[in-house]
Tab-separated table of C-alpha atoms and ligand atoms in Angstrom:
chain	number	residue	atom	x	y	z
A	146	UNK	CA	0.196	0.044	-0.312
A	147	UNK	CA	1.603	3.261	-1.211
A	148	UNK	CA	1.432	6.231	1.012
A	149	UNK	CA	-0.039	7.977	-1.678
A	150	UNK	CA	-3.272	5.646	-1.618
A	151	UNK	CA	-3.684	6.715	2.320
A	152	UNK	CA	-2.778	10.640	1.509
A	153	UNK	CA	-5.654	10.434	-1.088
A	154	UNK	CA	-8.245	9.024	1.089
A	155	UNK	CA	-7.855	11.515	3.568
A	156	UNK	CA	-7.776	14.275	0.831
A	157	UNK	CA	-10.876	12.779	-0.769
A	158	UNK	CA	-12.532	12.408	2.828
A	159	UNK	CA	-13.051	8.678	2.393
A	160	UNK	CA	-12.560	7.826	5.914
A	161	UNK	CA	-15.108	5.245	6.624
A	162	UNK	CA	-12.592	3.486	9.131
A	163	UNK	CA	-12.844	6.449	11.365
A	164	UNK	CA	-15.167	5.446	14.078
A	165	UNK	CA	-17.430	8.212	15.856
A	166	UNK	CA	-17.090	6.648	19.169
A	167	UNK	CA	-14.271	5.137	21.119
A	168	UNK	CA	-14.044	1.458	20.336
A	169	UNK	CA	-15.797	-0.949	22.819
A	170	UNK	CA	-12.914	-3.469	22.918
A	171	UNK	CA	-10.547	-0.361	24.029
A	172	UNK	CA	-13.100	0.547	27.129
A	173	UNK	CA	-13.407	-3.086	27.981
A	174	UNK	CA	-9.985	-4.360	27.550
A	175	UNK	CA	-7.456	-1.427	28.071
A	176	UNK	CA	-7.313	-2.127	31.936
A	177	UNK	CA	-5.943	-5.583	30.914
A	178	UNK	CA	-2.404	-3.391	30.517
A	179	UNK	CA	-2.655	-2.407	33.898
A	180	UNK	CA	-1.028	0.824	33.452
A	181	UNK	CA	-0.813	3.655	35.953
A	182	UNK	CA	-1.748	7.235	35.244
A	183	UNK	CA	0.772	8.890	33.236
A	184	UNK	CA	1.964	5.867	31.399
A	185	UNK	CA	2.736	6.470	27.533
A	186	UNK	CA	0.628	4.904	25.102
A	187	UNK	CA	2.032	4.540	21.258
A	188	UNK	CA	-0.830	4.592	19.058
A	189	UNK	CA	0.696	3.872	15.485
A	190	UNK	CA	-1.332	4.802	12.386
A	191	UNK	CA	-3.393	6.768	14.454
A	192	UNK	CA	-5.821	8.760	11.913
A	193	UNK	CA	-7.792	10.965	13.748
A	194	UNK	CA	-9.336	8.372	16.068
A	195	UNK	CA	-11.563	9.351	19.038
A	196	UNK	CA	-9.725	6.325	20.918
A	197	UNK	CA	-6.977	9.072	21.539
A	198	UNK	CA	-9.807	11.500	23.197
A	199	UNK	CA	-10.634	8.448	25.414
A	200	UNK	CA	-6.863	7.514	26.324
A	201	UNK	CA	-6.122	11.408	26.993
A	202	UNK	CA	-9.140	11.597	29.082
A	203	UNK	CA	-8.108	8.468	31.194
A	204	UNK	CA	-4.920	10.710	32.075
A	205	UNK	CA	-2.416	8.787	29.814
A	206	UNK	CA	0.197	10.295	27.704
A	207	UNK	CA	-0.307	9.551	24.027
A	208	UNK	CA	2.104	9.655	21.222
A	209	UNK	CA	0.789	8.698	17.823
A	210	UNK	CA	2.316	8.134	14.147
A	211	UNK	CA	0.230	9.038	11.016
A	212	UNK	CA	1.168	9.686	7.670
A	213	UNK	CA	-1.747	12.515	7.006
A	214	UNK	CA	-1.358	15.937	7.989
A	215	UNK	CA	-5.042	16.449	7.171
A	216	UNK	CA	-5.926	13.818	9.602
A	217	UNK	CA	-3.257	15.333	12.393
A	218	UNK	CA	-4.742	18.539	12.036
A	219	UNK	CA	-8.270	17.214	12.622
A	220	UNK	CA	-7.604	15.084	15.579
A	221	UNK	CA	-6.010	18.410	17.303
A	222	UNK	CA	-8.787	20.217	15.995
A	223	UNK	CA	-11.418	17.869	17.302
A	224	UNK	CA	-9.774	17.675	20.564
A	225	UNK	CA	-9.894	21.754	20.932
A	226	UNK	CA	-5.845	21.775	20.942
A	227	UNK	CA	-3.936	24.441	19.425
A	228	UNK	CA	-0.603	22.459	18.474
A	229	UNK	CA	3.048	23.408	18.519
A	230	UNK	CA	4.498	22.115	15.272
A	231	UNK	CA	8.084	21.119	15.523
A	232	UNK	CA	10.370	20.059	12.390
A	233	UNK	CA	12.000	16.888	13.635
A	234	UNK	CA	14.571	14.400	11.785
A	235	UNK	CA	11.557	12.002	11.409
A	236	UNK	CA	9.036	14.977	10.027
A	237	UNK	CA	6.955	17.575	11.597
A	238	UNK	CA	5.703	16.561	15.195
A	239	UNK	CA	2.411	18.160	16.759
A	240	UNK	CA	1.987	18.413	20.150
A	241	UNK	CA	-0.119	19.810	22.771
A	242	UNK	CA	-1.029	18.630	26.531
A	243	UNK	CA	-0.439	14.889	26.706
A	244	UNK	CA	-0.357	14.460	23.081
A	245	UNK	CA	2.218	14.195	20.606
A	246	UNK	CA	1.636	12.884	16.766
A	247	UNK	CA	4.580	12.489	14.481
A	248	UNK	CA	3.593	13.077	10.860
A	249	UNK	CA	5.146	10.967	8.376
A	250	UNK	CA	6.100	7.137	7.432
A	251	UNK	CA	6.184	5.021	10.796
A	252	UNK	CA	8.903	3.102	9.089
A	253	UNK	CA	11.138	6.141	9.675
A	254	UNK	CA	10.338	6.766	13.254
A	255	UNK	CA	12.912	5.337	15.578
A	256	UNK	CA	13.124	4.556	19.201
A	257	UNK	CA	14.949	7.863	20.423
A	258	UNK	CA	12.150	9.683	19.119
A	259	UNK	CA	9.436	7.852	20.352
A	260	UNK	CA	11.066	7.757	23.572
A	261	UNK	CA	9.931	4.919	26.388
A	262	UNK	CA	6.568	3.259	25.689
A	263	UNK	CA	4.487	1.700	28.136
A	264	UNK	CA	2.130	0.062	25.770
A	265	UNK	CA	1.035	0.067	22.176
A	266	UNK	CA	-2.843	0.650	20.907
A	267	UNK	CA	-3.152	-0.880	17.484
A	268	UNK	CA	-6.692	-0.498	16.149
A	269	UNK	CA	-6.833	-0.793	12.548
A	270	UNK	CA	-2.812	-0.522	12.254
A	271	UNK	CA	-1.391	-3.895	11.272
A	272	UNK	CA	-4.502	-4.724	9.336
A	273	UNK	CA	-4.213	-1.437	7.303
A	274	UNK	CA	-1.179	-3.100	5.806
A	275	UNK	CA	-0.704	-5.755	3.083
A	276	UNK	CA	0.835	-9.132	3.997
A	277	UNK	CA	4.413	-8.172	2.787
A	278	UNK	CA	4.497	-4.907	4.463
A	279	UNK	CA	2.838	-6.440	7.967
A	280	UNK	CA	6.464	-8.590	8.346
A	281	UNK	CA	8.322	-5.140	8.543
A	282	UNK	CA	5.671	-3.313	10.364
A	283	UNK	CA	5.488	-6.018	13.471
A	284	UNK	CA	9.450	-6.238	13.870
A	285	UNK	CA	9.682	-2.382	13.435
A	286	UNK	CA	7.018	-1.901	16.277
A	287	UNK	CA	8.988	-4.408	18.412
A	288	UNK	CA	12.111	-2.559	17.809
A	289	UNK	CA	11.076	0.887	18.397
A	290	UNK	CA	8.977	0.208	21.489
A	291	UNK	CA	11.374	-2.468	22.737
A	292	UNK	CA	8.612	-5.107	22.563
A	293	UNK	CA	6.207	-2.854	24.747
A	294	UNK	CA	2.918	-4.816	25.731
A	295	UNK	CA	-0.122	-4.378	23.002
A	296	UNK	CA	-3.551	-4.256	23.060
A	297	UNK	CA	-4.387	-5.315	19.297
A	298	UNK	CA	-7.451	-4.976	17.243
A	299	UNK	CA	-7.735	-6.919	14.301
A	300	UNK	CA	-10.096	-8.711	11.983
A	301	UNK	CA	-10.313	-12.496	10.794
A	302	UNK	CA	-12.405	-13.180	7.597
A	303	UNK	CA	-11.744	-15.219	4.234
A	304	UNK	CA	-9.323	-13.148	2.226
A	305	UNK	CA	-10.155	-14.643	-0.865
A	306	UNK	CA	-13.733	-12.982	-0.517
A	307	UNK	CA	-12.695	-9.491	-0.424
A	308	UNK	CA	-9.386	-7.721	-0.948
A	309	UNK	CA	-8.176	-5.176	1.967
A	310	UNK	CA	-7.738	-2.922	3.418
A	311	UNK	CA	-8.844	-3.855	6.156
A	312	UNK	CA	-6.783	-7.081	5.723
A	313	UNK	CA	-7.553	-10.451	7.618
A	314	UNK	CA	-4.913	-11.596	10.158
A	315	UNK	CA	-5.408	-14.851	11.703
A	316	UNK	CA	-4.290	-16.306	14.778
A	317	UNK	CA	-1.804	-18.012	12.912
A	318	UNK	CA	-0.265	-14.995	11.150
A	319	UNK	CA	-0.401	-13.251	14.428
A	320	UNK	CA	1.981	-15.550	15.869
A	321	UNK	CA	4.312	-15.842	13.217
A	322	UNK	CA	4.645	-12.031	13.335
A	323	UNK	CA	4.684	-11.801	17.159
A	324	UNK	CA	5.025	-15.058	19.316
A	325	UNK	CA	8.981	-14.549	19.625
A	326	UNK	CA	8.621	-11.680	21.647
A	327	UNK	CA	5.080	-12.041	23.148
A	328	UNK	CA	2.756	-14.275	24.825
A	329	UNK	CA	-0.560	-14.039	22.728
A	330	UNK	CA	-3.838	-13.810	24.637
A	331	UNK	CA	-7.288	-13.418	22.858
A	332	UNK	CA	-9.668	-11.374	25.060
A	333	UNK	CA	-12.816	-11.049	23.209
A	334	UNK	CA	-14.223	-12.099	19.618
A	335	UNK	CA	-17.195	-10.577	18.160
A	336	UNK	CA	-18.937	-11.135	14.794
A	337	UNK	CA	-19.269	-8.396	12.781
A	338	UNK	CA	-22.726	-7.464	12.422
A	339	UNK	CA	-23.889	-7.975	8.947
A	340	UNK	CA	-20.490	-9.259	7.899
A	341	UNK	CA	-17.539	-7.268	6.528
A	342	UNK	CA	-19.145	-4.391	4.317
A	343	UNK	CA	-22.019	-6.812	3.631
A	344	UNK	CA	-19.627	-9.200	1.691
A	345	UNK	CA	-18.374	-11.966	3.865
A	346	UNK	CA	-18.656	-13.013	7.579
A	347	UNK	CA	-16.054	-11.738	9.712
A	348	UNK	CA	-14.950	-11.620	13.409
A	349	UNK	CA	-13.127	-8.608	15.244
A	350	UNK	CA	-11.044	-9.981	17.679
A	351	UNK	CA	-8.743	-8.070	20.684
A	352	UNK	CA	-5.441	-9.502	21.688
A	353	UNK	CA	-3.396	-8.833	24.703
A	354	UNK	CA	0.395	-9.070	23.718
A	355	UNK	CA	2.680	-9.521	26.844
A	356	UNK	CA	5.960	-9.191	26.361
A	357	UNK	CA	8.106	-12.583	27.087
A	358	UNK	CA	11.022	-10.810	28.464
A	359	UNK	CA	9.225	-9.778	31.755
B	538	SAM	C1	-7.231	2.131	8.581
B	538	SAM	S1	-6.761	3.618	8.901
B	538	SAM	C2	-6.853	3.693	11.057
B	538	SAM	C3	-6.838	4.795	11.440
B	538	SAM	C4	-7.152	4.729	13.082
B	538	SAM	N1	-5.991	3.438	13.614
B	538	SAM	C5	-8.487	4.497	13.479
B	538	SAM	O1	-8.836	3.354	13.813
B	538	SAM	O2	-9.270	5.332	13.051
B	538	SAM	C6	-5.334	3.731	8.665
B	538	SAM	C7	-4.411	4.995	8.841
B	538	SAM	O3	-2.900	4.705	8.871
B	538	SAM	C8	-2.169	5.771	8.500
B	538	SAM	N2	-0.924	5.272	7.547
B	538	SAM	C9	-0.891	4.150	6.495
B	538	SAM	N3	0.232	3.859	6.211
B	538	SAM	C10	1.198	4.287	7.221
B	538	SAM	C11	2.541	4.580	7.428
B	538	SAM	N4	3.388	4.146	6.819
B	538	SAM	N5	2.858	5.625	8.366
B	538	SAM	C12	2.042	6.152	9.307
B	538	SAM	N6	0.682	6.016	8.875
B	538	SAM	C13	0.164	5.390	8.126
B	538	SAM	C14	-3.117	6.242	7.385
B	538	SAM	O4	-3.260	7.363	6.631
B	538	SAM	C15	-4.555	5.914	7.973
B	538	SAM	O5	-5.084	7.150	8.761
């Protein structure tokens, strides 16, 4: 998936993935991460998700990574935040209060710029990427977060019935990507009402990825 694919989607306002309310999986399962107030949560491929509004309201510090400046400006505007914009080696970095978002390709973000992370919240990040990129994405996330624990929301459906994004990532692939570094626990699985865009049955799942080094 080229960067232009996503940048065009934001330009044309084709953001069907953007949810108006925080994800129920987030609300129900975030406590499983056992984070204290002030903990640092990384939200890769964040778009303008309202999940970030919720995380901030819980007292967490949040760093996002997002290709589209349109998305990032909307996120800060929706929050009523006036961002400071710093030019970093990685690209523009928007910040206000406890929120910081790097605008650019996540594959250019490094561990130093990101800083120490207590948890990763992945909703529609891994599954936004085609299979060949998912290997690099998973390895990159492990590297730049030093294998911080993750709450990961993904979809499982018959990929032959529909192309992505969102792509299907089943338990087997998740294990291939992450089992060397994490113990994987399925927290919830819910059938997508009406199937995926009415085309095929699909399940949405949320996984807890606990680092093996602990
Ligand atoms: C499916 S959307 C999910 C957005 C958000 N997580 C949500 O739940 O609404 C995927 C997002 O990833 C961004 N994106 C795609 N590739 C990226 C990359 N290489 N680096 C940073 N952001 C990327 C896109 O612009 C898009 O906003």
